[in-house]
Coordinates of C-alpha atoms in Angstrom, one line a residue:
Chain H
M1 CA -2.0 -14.7 -26.8
A2 CA -3.5 -12.4 -23.9
S3 CA -2.3 -8.9 -23.2
L4 CA 0.8 -8.7 -20.7
L5 CA 1.0 -5.0 -20.4
R6 CA -1.7 -2.9 -19.5
P7 CA -1.2 0.9 -20.7
S8 CA -2.1 3.5 -17.8
H9 CA -2.0 7.0 -17.0
E10 CA -0.8 8.7 -13.5
L11 CA -1.3 12.1 -12.0
T12 CA 2.1 13.8 -11.7
Y13 CA 2.7 15.6 -9.0
A14 CA 1.6 19.1 -10.9
A15 CA -1.7 17.8 -11.4
A16 CA -1.9 16.6 -7.9
E17 CA -0.9 20.1 -6.7
I18 CA -4.1 21.5 -9.0
V19 CA -6.3 19.6 -7.3
L20 CA -5.3 20.3 -3.6
Q21 CA -5.6 23.7 -5.0
G22 CA -9.0 23.1 -6.2
C23 CA -10.0 21.6 -3.0
M24 CA -8.4 24.1 -0.6
K25 CA -9.9 27.2 -2.5
K26 CA -13.4 25.8 -2.2
A27 CA -13.1 24.8 1.3
A28 CA -11.9 28.2 2.2
E29 CA -15.5 29.6 0.0
I30 CA -17.3 27.6 2.5
G31 CA -15.4 28.1 5.5
V32 CA -14.9 24.5 6.4
P33 CA -11.2 24.0 6.9
Q34 CA -10.0 20.4 5.6
C35 CA -7.5 17.4 5.3
I36 CA -6.8 16.7 1.9
A37 CA -5.4 13.8 0.2
I38 CA -4.2 13.3 -3.3
V39 CA -3.3 9.3 -4.0
D40 CA -1.9 7.7 -7.2
T41 CA -3.7 4.7 -8.8
G42 CA -2.1 2.4 -6.4
G43 CA -3.5 4.4 -3.4
H44 CA -0.2 6.3 -2.4
L45 CA 0.0 9.5 -1.4
L46 CA 1.1 12.5 -3.8
A47 CA -0.2 15.5 -2.3
F48 CA -1.0 16.7 1.1
A49 CA -2.3 19.4 3.2
R50 CA -4.2 20.0 6.5
M51 CA -5.7 23.8 7.0
D52 CA -5.7 26.0 9.8
G53 CA -8.2 24.6 11.9
A54 CA -9.0 20.8 10.4
K55 CA -8.9 18.5 12.8
F56 CA -5.5 16.1 13.0
H57 CA -7.3 12.8 13.1
A58 CA -8.6 13.6 9.5
Q59 CA -5.5 13.0 8.0
R60 CA -5.9 9.7 8.6
S61 CA -9.5 9.3 7.2
A62 CA -9.2 12.0 4.4
T63 CA -6.1 9.7 3.5
Q64 CA -7.9 6.0 3.8
K65 CA -11.1 7.8 1.4
A66 CA -8.8 8.8 -1.0
I67 CA -7.1 4.7 -1.1
T68 CA -10.7 3.4 -0.9
A69 CA -11.4 5.3 -3.8
A70 CA -8.7 4.5 -5.9
S71 CA -9.3 0.7 -5.1
T72 CA -12.8 0.7 -6.2
R73 CA -12.4 3.5 -8.9
G74 CA -15.9 4.8 -7.1
A75 CA -17.0 7.2 -4.7
T76 CA -16.9 6.4 -1.1
G77 CA -19.5 6.2 1.1
A78 CA -22.2 4.1 -1.1
A79 CA -21.8 0.6 0.9
P80 CA -24.5 -0.5 3.1
Q81 CA -23.4 -0.2 7.0
D82 CA -22.6 -3.4 7.9
F83 CA -20.8 -4.2 5.0
G84 CA -18.7 -1.1 5.1
V85 CA -17.7 -1.6 8.7
N86 CA -16.9 -5.5 8.0
L87 CA -14.6 -4.6 4.9
S88 CA -12.9 -1.8 6.8
L89 CA -12.0 -4.4 9.5
A90 CA -11.3 -7.1 6.9
T91 CA -8.5 -4.7 5.6
G92 CA -6.9 -3.2 8.1
G93 CA -8.8 0.4 8.3
M94 CA -7.6 0.9 4.5
T95 CA -11.0 0.7 3.2
T96 CA -13.5 3.1 4.7
N97 CA -17.4 3.8 4.0
L98 CA -17.0 7.5 5.0
K99 CA -18.2 9.9 2.4
G100 CA -15.7 12.3 0.8
G101 CA -13.3 9.8 -1.4
L102 CA -13.7 10.3 -5.1
P103 CA -11.8 8.7 -8.1
I104 CA -9.8 10.9 -10.4
L105 CA -10.7 9.5 -13.9
R106 CA -9.8 10.5 -17.8
D107 CA -11.4 8.9 -20.3
G108 CA -13.0 6.5 -18.0
Q109 CA -9.5 5.4 -16.6
L110 CA -8.6 6.0 -13.1
V111 CA -5.5 7.9 -12.9
G112 CA -5.9 8.8 -8.9
A113 CA -7.7 9.7 -6.7
V114 CA -8.8 12.6 -3.9
G115 CA -10.2 11.8 0.0
I116 CA -11.3 14.9 1.9
G117 CA -11.8 14.7 5.8
S118 CA -12.9 17.1 8.4
G119 CA -16.4 18.4 7.6
T120 CA -19.5 16.8 7.1
G121 CA -19.8 13.9 4.6
E122 CA -21.5 16.6 2.2
Q123 CA -18.7 19.2 2.7
D124 CA -16.1 16.5 2.0
V125 CA -17.5 15.7 -1.2
E126 CA -18.3 19.3 -2.4
V127 CA -14.7 20.1 -1.7
A128 CA -13.4 16.8 -3.6
Q129 CA -15.8 17.4 -6.7
A130 CA -14.3 21.1 -6.6
G131 CA -10.8 19.7 -6.8
I132 CA -11.1 17.4 -9.7
A133 CA -13.3 20.3 -11.6
A134 CA -10.0 22.4 -11.5
L135 CA -7.9 19.6 -12.8
E136 CA -10.8 18.9 -15.6
K137 CA -10.2 22.6 -15.9
A138 CA -6.0 22.6 -16.4
L139 CA -6.4 19.0 -18.6
A140 CA -9.0 20.9 -21.1
A141 CA -6.7 24.1 -21.4
N142 CA -3.5 21.9 -21.8
Chain O
M1 CA 2.7 24.3 -18.4
A2 CA 3.8 21.0 -16.6
S3 CA 2.5 17.5 -17.8
L4 CA -0.2 16.4 -15.9
L5 CA -0.5 12.6 -16.6
R6 CA 2.5 10.2 -17.1
P7 CA 1.8 7.5 -19.1
S8 CA 2.7 3.9 -17.9
H9 CA 2.6 0.3 -18.2
E10 CA 1.1 -2.3 -15.7
L11 CA 2.0 -6.3 -16.0
T12 CA -1.4 -7.9 -16.6
Y13 CA -2.3 -11.2 -14.6
A14 CA -1.6 -13.1 -17.5
A15 CA 1.7 -11.5 -17.3
A16 CA 2.4 -12.3 -13.8
E17 CA 1.2 -16.1 -14.2
I18 CA 4.0 -16.2 -16.5
V19 CA 6.8 -15.0 -14.4
L20 CA 5.4 -17.0 -11.4
Q21 CA 5.7 -19.9 -13.8
G22 CA 9.2 -19.2 -14.7
C23 CA 10.0 -18.7 -10.7
M24 CA 8.6 -22.4 -10.1
K25 CA 10.1 -24.0 -13.1
K26 CA 13.7 -22.3 -12.1
A27 CA 13.2 -23.4 -8.2
A28 CA 12.4 -26.9 -9.2
E29 CA 15.5 -27.4 -11.3
I30 CA 17.3 -26.1 -8.2
G31 CA 15.6 -28.2 -6.0
V32 CA 14.8 -24.8 -3.8
P33 CA 10.8 -25.1 -2.8
Q34 CA 10.5 -20.9 -2.9
C35 CA 7.4 -18.4 -2.3
I36 CA 6.9 -16.3 -5.0
A37 CA 5.2 -12.9 -4.9
I38 CA 4.8 -10.6 -8.2
V39 CA 3.4 -7.1 -7.4
D40 CA 2.2 -4.3 -10.0
T41 CA 4.1 -1.0 -9.7
G42 CA 2.5 0.3 -6.4
G43 CA 3.4 -2.8 -4.8
H44 CA -0.4 -4.5 -4.8
L45 CA 0.2 -8.3 -5.1
L46 CA -1.1 -9.9 -8.3
A47 CA 0.1 -13.6 -8.0
F48 CA 1.5 -15.4 -5.4
A49 CA 2.7 -19.3 -4.8
R50 CA 4.1 -20.9 -2.1
M51 CA 5.7 -24.1 -3.2
D52 CA 5.3 -27.6 -1.4
G53 CA 7.9 -27.2 1.3
A54 CA 8.6 -23.5 1.0
K55 CA 8.6 -21.8 4.5
F56 CA 5.5 -20.2 5.8
H57 CA 6.9 -17.0 7.0
A58 CA 8.6 -16.5 3.9
Q59 CA 5.1 -15.5 2.5
R60 CA 5.8 -12.0 4.2
S61 CA 9.5 -11.5 3.1
A62 CA 9.0 -12.5 -0.6
T63 CA 5.7 -10.0 -1.0
Q64 CA 7.9 -7.3 1.2
K65 CA 10.9 -7.7 -1.1
A66 CA 8.4 -6.9 -4.1
I67 CA 7.3 -4.3 -2.7
T68 CA 10.6 -2.7 -2.2
A69 CA 11.6 -3.7 -5.6
A70 CA 9.0 -1.5 -6.9
S71 CA 9.2 1.3 -5.0
T72 CA 13.2 1.4 -5.6
R73 CA 12.9 0.5 -8.9
G74 CA 15.9 -1.7 -8.1
A75 CA 17.3 -5.3 -6.6
T76 CA 16.8 -5.4 -2.9
G77 CA 19.2 -6.3 -0.9
A78 CA 21.8 -3.4 -1.7
A79 CA 21.6 -1.1 0.9
P80 CA 24.4 -0.8 4.2
Q81 CA 23.0 -3.0 6.9
D82 CA 22.3 -0.4 9.1
F83 CA 20.7 1.9 6.5
G84 CA 18.5 -1.3 5.3
V85 CA 17.3 -1.6 8.8
N86 CA 16.3 1.6 9.7
L87 CA 14.8 1.9 6.6
S88 CA 13.0 -1.1 7.3
L89 CA 11.8 -0.2 10.7
A90 CA 10.8 3.2 9.6
T91 CA 8.6 1.9 7.3
G92 CA 7.0 -0.5 9.3
G93 CA 8.7 -3.3 7.8
M94 CA 7.4 -2.3 4.1
T95 CA 11.2 -2.0 3.1
T96 CA 13.4 -5.0 3.0
N97 CA 17.1 -4.8 2.9
L98 CA 17.0 -8.9 2.1
K99 CA 18.2 -10.1 -0.9
G100 CA 15.8 -11.8 -3.7
G101 CA 13.7 -8.8 -4.6
L102 CA 13.5 -7.6 -8.5
P103 CA 11.8 -4.8 -10.2
I104 CA 10.6 -5.7 -13.8
L105 CA 11.2 -3.0 -16.2
R106 CA 10.0 -2.4 -19.9
D107 CA 11.7 0.0 -22.2
G108 CA 13.5 1.4 -18.9
Q109 CA 10.0 1.6 -17.2
L110 CA 8.6 -0.2 -14.1
V111 CA 6.1 -2.3 -15.1
G112 CA 5.9 -4.5 -12.0
A113 CA 8.4 -6.2 -9.6
V114 CA 8.9 -10.0 -8.4
G115 CA 10.3 -10.8 -5.0
I116 CA 11.5 -14.3 -4.0
G117 CA 11.7 -16.0 -0.3
S118 CA 12.8 -19.2 1.1
G119 CA 16.2 -20.3 0.0
T120 CA 19.5 -18.5 0.3
G121 CA 19.6 -14.6 -1.0
E122 CA 21.6 -15.9 -4.1
Q123 CA 19.0 -18.8 -4.8
D124 CA 16.2 -16.2 -4.3
V125 CA 17.6 -13.8 -7.0
E126 CA 18.6 -16.5 -9.4
V127 CA 14.6 -17.7 -9.3
A128 CA 13.3 -14.2 -9.7
Q129 CA 15.9 -13.7 -12.5
A130 CA 14.4 -16.7 -14.3
G131 CA 10.7 -15.4 -13.8
I132 CA 12.0 -12.2 -15.6
A133 CA 13.5 -14.1 -18.1
A134 CA 10.6 -15.9 -18.8
L135 CA 8.1 -12.7 -19.4
E136 CA 10.4 -11.2 -21.6
K137 CA 10.8 -14.1 -23.8
A138 CA 7.1 -14.0 -23.9
L139 CA 7.1 -10.2 -24.6
A140 CA 9.4 -10.8 -27.6
A141 CA 7.2 -13.5 -29.0
N142 CA 4.0 -11.6 -28.6
Chain X
M1 CA -3.2 -43.4 26.5
A2 CA -4.2 -40.2 25.2
S3 CA -3.8 -40.5 21.3
L4 CA 0.0 -38.1 20.9
L5 CA -0.4 -37.7 17.1
R6 CA -3.6 -36.3 14.9
P7 CA -3.5 -37.3 11.2
S8 CA -4.3 -34.5 9.1
H9 CA -4.2 -33.5 5.2
E10 CA -2.6 -30.2 3.6
L11 CA -3.4 -29.1 -0.1
T12 CA -0.1 -29.4 -2.1
Y13 CA 0.4 -26.1 -4.4
A14 CA -0.7 -28.4 -7.3
A15 CA -4.2 -28.6 -5.6
A16 CA -4.4 -25.0 -4.5
E17 CA -3.7 -24.3 -8.5
I18 CA -6.4 -26.3 -9.1
V19 CA -8.8 -24.3 -6.9
L20 CA -7.4 -21.2 -8.0
Q21 CA -7.9 -21.9 -11.8
G22 CA -11.7 -23.0 -11.0
C23 CA -12.3 -19.9 -9.3
M24 CA -11.0 -18.1 -12.2
K25 CA -12.9 -19.8 -14.7
K26 CA -16.3 -19.1 -12.6
A27 CA -15.4 -15.4 -12.3
A28 CA -14.7 -14.8 -15.9
E29 CA -17.7 -16.5 -16.6
I30 CA -20.0 -14.0 -14.7
G31 CA -17.6 -11.1 -15.4
V32 CA -16.8 -10.2 -12.3
P33 CA -12.9 -9.9 -11.7
Q34 CA -11.4 -11.4 -8.2
C35 CA -9.0 -11.6 -5.8
I36 CA -8.6 -15.1 -4.5
A37 CA -6.7 -16.5 -2.2
I38 CA -5.7 -20.2 -0.9
V39 CA -4.7 -20.6 2.4
D40 CA -3.4 -24.0 4.2
T41 CA -5.1 -25.4 7.5
G42 CA -3.0 -23.0 9.6
G43 CA -4.2 -20.0 7.3
H44 CA -0.9 -19.6 5.6
L45 CA -1.1 -18.4 1.9
L46 CA -0.5 -20.9 -1.0
A47 CA -1.9 -19.4 -4.1
F48 CA -3.1 -15.9 -4.6
A49 CA -4.5 -14.2 -8.1
R50 CA -5.7 -10.8 -8.5
M51 CA -7.3 -10.8 -11.7
D52 CA -7.6 -7.7 -14.4
G53 CA -9.9 -5.0 -13.0
A54 CA -10.3 -6.5 -9.5
K55 CA -9.9 -3.8 -6.7
F56 CA -6.7 -3.9 -5.1
H57 CA -7.8 -3.6 -1.2
A58 CA -9.5 -7.1 -1.9
Q59 CA -6.6 -8.6 -1.9
R60 CA -6.4 -8.4 1.9
S61 CA -10.3 -9.0 2.3
A62 CA -9.8 -12.2 0.2
T63 CA -6.8 -13.5 2.5
Q64 CA -8.8 -12.7 5.8
K65 CA -11.6 -14.3 4.5
A66 CA -9.7 -17.5 3.5
I67 CA -7.8 -17.4 7.0
T68 CA -11.3 -17.2 8.8
A69 CA -12.5 -20.2 6.7
A70 CA -9.5 -22.1 8.1
S71 CA -9.8 -21.0 11.8
T72 CA -13.3 -21.9 12.0
R73 CA -13.9 -24.9 9.4
G74 CA -17.1 -23.0 8.2
A75 CA -18.4 -20.4 5.8
T76 CA -17.4 -16.9 6.6
G77 CA -20.6 -14.2 7.0
A78 CA -22.5 -16.2 9.0
A79 CA -22.1 -14.5 12.1
P80 CA -24.4 -11.7 13.9
Q81 CA -23.4 -9.1 13.0
D82 CA -22.6 -7.5 16.4
F83 CA -20.8 -10.4 17.4
G84 CA -18.5 -10.4 14.1
V85 CA -17.7 -6.9 14.4
N86 CA -16.4 -7.5 17.6
L87 CA -14.5 -10.9 16.9
S88 CA -12.6 -8.7 14.0
L89 CA -11.9 -6.3 16.4
A90 CA -10.7 -9.0 19.2
T91 CA -8.3 -10.3 16.5
G92 CA -6.8 -7.2 14.8
G93 CA -8.8 -7.7 11.9
M94 CA -7.9 -11.4 11.8
T95 CA -11.4 -12.8 11.2
T96 CA -13.9 -11.4 9.1
N97 CA -17.6 -11.4 9.1
L98 CA -17.8 -10.6 5.4
K99 CA -19.3 -13.4 2.9
G100 CA -16.5 -15.2 0.5
G101 CA -14.9 -17.5 2.7
L102 CA -15.1 -21.3 2.5
P103 CA -12.9 -24.1 4.0
I104 CA -12.0 -26.8 1.7
L105 CA -12.7 -30.1 3.5
R106 CA -11.7 -33.6 3.0
D107 CA -13.8 -36.4 4.2
G108 CA -15.1 -34.1 7.0
Q109 CA -11.7 -32.4 7.6
L110 CA -10.2 -29.3 6.9
V111 CA -7.4 -29.6 4.5
G112 CA -7.2 -25.8 3.5
A113 CA -9.6 -22.8 3.0
V114 CA -10.4 -20.2 -0.2
G115 CA -11.6 -16.8 0.0
I116 CA -12.9 -14.5 -2.6
G117 CA -12.8 -10.5 -2.6
S118 CA -13.7 -7.9 -5.2
G119 CA -17.7 -8.6 -6.1
T120 CA -20.8 -8.8 -3.9
G121 CA -21.0 -11.3 -1.5
E122 CA -23.1 -13.7 -3.3
Q123 CA -20.7 -13.8 -6.4
D124 CA -17.5 -14.1 -3.9
V125 CA -19.2 -17.3 -2.7
E126 CA -20.3 -18.4 -6.0
V127 CA -16.7 -18.2 -7.3
A128 CA -15.0 -20.1 -3.9
Q129 CA -17.7 -22.9 -4.8
A130 CA -16.5 -23.2 -8.4
G131 CA -12.9 -23.6 -7.0
I132 CA -14.0 -26.2 -4.6
A133 CA -15.7 -27.9 -6.9
A134 CA -13.0 -27.8 -9.4
L135 CA -10.7 -29.5 -6.5
E136 CA -13.5 -32.1 -5.8
K137 CA -13.6 -33.3 -9.6
A138 CA -9.7 -33.7 -9.7
L139 CA -9.8 -35.7 -6.3
A140 CA -12.5 -38.1 -7.7
A141 CA -10.6 -38.1 -11.0
N142 CA -7.1 -39.1 -9.2
Chain L
M1 CA 2.7 29.1 42.1
A2 CA 3.6 26.8 39.2
S3 CA 2.8 28.2 35.8
L4 CA 0.0 26.7 34.3
L5 CA -0.1 27.8 30.7
R6 CA 3.1 27.2 28.1
P7 CA 2.9 29.4 25.3
S8 CA 3.3 28.0 22.1
H9 CA 3.7 28.6 18.2
E10 CA 2.6 26.2 15.4
L11 CA 3.2 26.6 11.8
T12 CA 0.2 27.7 10.1
Y13 CA -0.4 25.6 6.7
A14 CA 0.9 29.0 4.9
A15 CA 4.3 28.4 6.5
A16 CA 4.4 24.6 6.0
E17 CA 3.6 25.8 2.2
I18 CA 6.8 27.8 2.1
V19 CA 9.2 25.0 3.6
L20 CA 7.8 22.5 0.9
Q21 CA 8.2 24.9 -1.9
G22 CA 11.7 25.3 -0.8
C23 CA 12.6 21.6 -0.2
M24 CA 11.0 21.0 -3.6
K25 CA 13.4 23.8 -5.4
K26 CA 16.5 22.5 -3.8
A27 CA 15.4 18.6 -4.5
A28 CA 15.0 19.9 -8.6
E29 CA 18.2 21.8 -8.1
I30 CA 20.3 18.8 -6.8
G31 CA 18.6 16.5 -9.5
V32 CA 17.0 14.0 -7.1
P33 CA 13.0 13.6 -6.6
Q34 CA 12.0 13.9 -2.7
C35 CA 9.1 12.8 -0.5
I36 CA 8.7 15.9 1.6
A37 CA 6.5 15.6 4.6
I38 CA 5.8 18.7 7.1
V39 CA 4.2 17.9 10.5
D40 CA 3.0 20.3 13.6
T41 CA 4.6 20.5 16.9
G42 CA 2.5 17.1 17.9
G43 CA 3.4 15.1 14.8
H44 CA 0.4 15.5 12.9
L45 CA 0.8 16.1 8.9
L46 CA 0.5 19.3 7.8
A47 CA 1.6 19.2 4.0
F48 CA 3.2 16.8 1.9
A49 CA 4.3 16.2 -1.7
R50 CA 5.6 13.5 -3.5
M51 CA 7.6 14.8 -6.2
D52 CA 7.8 13.0 -9.7
G53 CA 10.2 9.7 -9.3
A54 CA 10.5 9.6 -5.7
K55 CA 10.3 6.1 -4.2
F56 CA 6.5 5.5 -2.8
H57 CA 7.6 4.0 0.6
A58 CA 9.7 7.2 1.3
Q59 CA 6.2 9.1 2.0
R60 CA 6.1 7.0 5.4
S61 CA 9.9 6.9 5.8
A62 CA 10.2 10.6 5.4
T63 CA 6.8 11.4 7.6
Q64 CA 8.5 9.3 10.7
K65 CA 11.6 11.5 10.2
A66 CA 9.5 14.7 10.6
I67 CA 7.3 13.1 13.4
T68 CA 11.2 12.1 15.1
A69 CA 12.5 15.5 14.8
A70 CA 9.5 17.3 16.6
S71 CA 9.4 14.5 19.5
T72 CA 13.0 15.3 20.2
R73 CA 13.6 18.9 19.1
G74 CA 16.4 17.5 17.2
A75 CA 17.8 16.6 13.9
T76 CA 17.5 12.7 13.1
G77 CA 19.7 9.8 12.9
A78 CA 22.2 11.2 15.4
A79 CA 22.0 8.0 17.7
P80 CA 24.1 5.0 18.2
Q81 CA 22.8 2.7 15.8
D82 CA 22.1 -0.1 18.6
F83 CA 20.2 2.8 20.8
G84 CA 18.4 3.7 17.3
V85 CA 17.3 0.6 16.8
N86 CA 15.7 -0.3 20.2
L87 CA 13.7 2.9 19.8
S88 CA 12.4 2.2 16.7
L89 CA 11.0 -1.0 17.8
A90 CA 10.0 0.1 20.9
T91 CA 7.8 2.8 19.6
G92 CA 6.3 0.8 17.1
G93 CA 8.6 2.3 14.2
M94 CA 7.1 5.8 15.0
T95 CA 10.7 6.9 15.9
T96 CA 13.8 6.5 13.3
N97 CA 17.2 6.5 13.3
L98 CA 17.5 7.5 9.5
K99 CA 18.7 11.3 8.6
G100 CA 17.1 13.9 6.7
G101 CA 14.7 15.0 9.6
L102 CA 15.0 18.5 11.2
P103 CA 13.2 20.6 14.0
I104 CA 11.6 23.8 13.1
L105 CA 12.9 26.3 15.6
R106 CA 11.7 29.7 16.2
D107 CA 13.2 31.8 19.1
G108 CA 14.7 28.2 20.2
Q109 CA 11.1 26.8 20.6
L110 CA 9.9 23.8 18.3
V111 CA 7.3 25.0 15.7
G112 CA 7.0 22.0 13.7
A113 CA 9.2 19.8 12.1
V114 CA 10.5 18.9 8.1
G115 CA 11.2 14.9 7.2
I116 CA 12.7 13.8 3.6
G117 CA 13.2 10.7 2.2
S118 CA 14.0 9.2 -1.0
G119 CA 17.6 10.5 -1.7
T120 CA 20.8 10.0 0.5
G121 CA 20.7 10.8 4.2
E122 CA 22.9 13.6 2.9
Q123 CA 20.7 14.6 0.1
D124 CA 17.8 14.3 2.7
V125 CA 19.1 16.7 4.9
E126 CA 20.5 19.4 2.3
V127 CA 16.7 19.4 1.2
A128 CA 15.5 19.8 4.7
Q129 CA 17.9 22.5 5.7
A130 CA 16.8 24.5 2.3
G131 CA 13.1 24.5 3.4
I132 CA 14.0 25.6 6.6
A133 CA 15.9 28.7 5.2
A134 CA 12.9 29.2 3.0
L135 CA 11.0 30.1 5.7
E136 CA 13.4 31.7 8.0
K137 CA 13.7 34.2 5.0
A138 CA 9.9 34.7 4.8
L139 CA 10.0 35.2 8.7
A140 CA 12.8 37.6 8.4
A141 CA 10.5 39.5 5.6
N142 CA 7.3 39.7 7.5

């Protein structure tokens, strides 16, 4: 018989806060105020921060990057431009092809995602990576 | 240290199909064609059926009932009317106070939800319950 | 006198289920979990499945592909990109230029449509075609 | 001559975090996990937390409460129900008549707002008040 329930793990708020703090520390280091969104595996917001000086519209793009990374279980911004635009339109803007969204994986399984907006794509990715690294360090120490 | 990951379970598609078939069987029995939506714990659609004769707008209400039941981890339609309408407006229609949405629980934990629309509230609930009963039977036999 | 009524045919739920199963069989064969949406001639959802591992945002893109195929009575994704984007914007995202939506025709008349999402455009089309082929086989045997 | 510039103050992220922590402390005390949204005077999100166990749809209602409180510079939920529903409809759900949104004032001027969702209206208000009290304490000590 086919399996009926799939075991999974979700970030707690405590974990989301660690990702958030790791992102903010890196953003401060590189001098780029950011919007930072952490979502669960269903793309629902767990934690958000708009640092002083970050663009207010980036609240939305950061969140969409996190949702996209959760849905695809991969980094955002890798699709060809035409495909990315069409997919964004077809999903009511839920999916974005902007860089700065990364899945958060544990033993290869999705446990959440992070999206960063307000810097360049490269800065956004760097800040997202720092947040995930902070969580990995905390998980290793746990 | 606070716990960083929360273990959970999600319905597989095989499980969603069992709920769907259980609902359709009951709907046929009582002679009321229904829209049936099964969602995961994040409220994302897993399986849907509109039986011949069901209202097409009920696709949306059935889905919103399932989403609401997943979010609240309870049966839909129990809120006072004023509160329910205000909450529905405040969430862009994502939350509904119509009867016919039920959470699917396993050992007290949410694993998904079902929403039924096109009948009366009572018929919708009856059909939702039959779908969950079918899953419980399959889980017990597994 | 002008003709006042136009005869038409609509897929029943039983037919939609045959399309769905045909799609899922092909998706399993090629190892690509998919979101599968079947709509009627008015673009209203009849049946939907999200296979284990398919992206959750593809629920929406698969549905929009099916709606677009029903509205245009043709395969999706064939428009020049600029026109496709403008049309998508003008219809609030209801029309998509992504590949993976196909009309379901019977004697040259539209009876419904299917939309697939979560794979590449080519994989999505292949799975949609398999679903329609399964229905045609069932119609021939009927 | 008419005055051409109006001085104003905005919460920094540091202040938003103090409100957030004050809210979370009270929510933990009363045993009600909450969604907490802090916005600036323009209604744009500064900080957000969904505590473990809070309903995911409350992300949206909490945010709309904060936006409404910022726009009206008053507590949410005080309008007559008919007026509240009409206003919510007229603003595309941006204005809500649910309780749980409070403006954050300094010397009688708006500096931001907080919105709480997932508990009863009374619990939401209590948690919002605790967040503002935490900020006032920090401002007094500064």
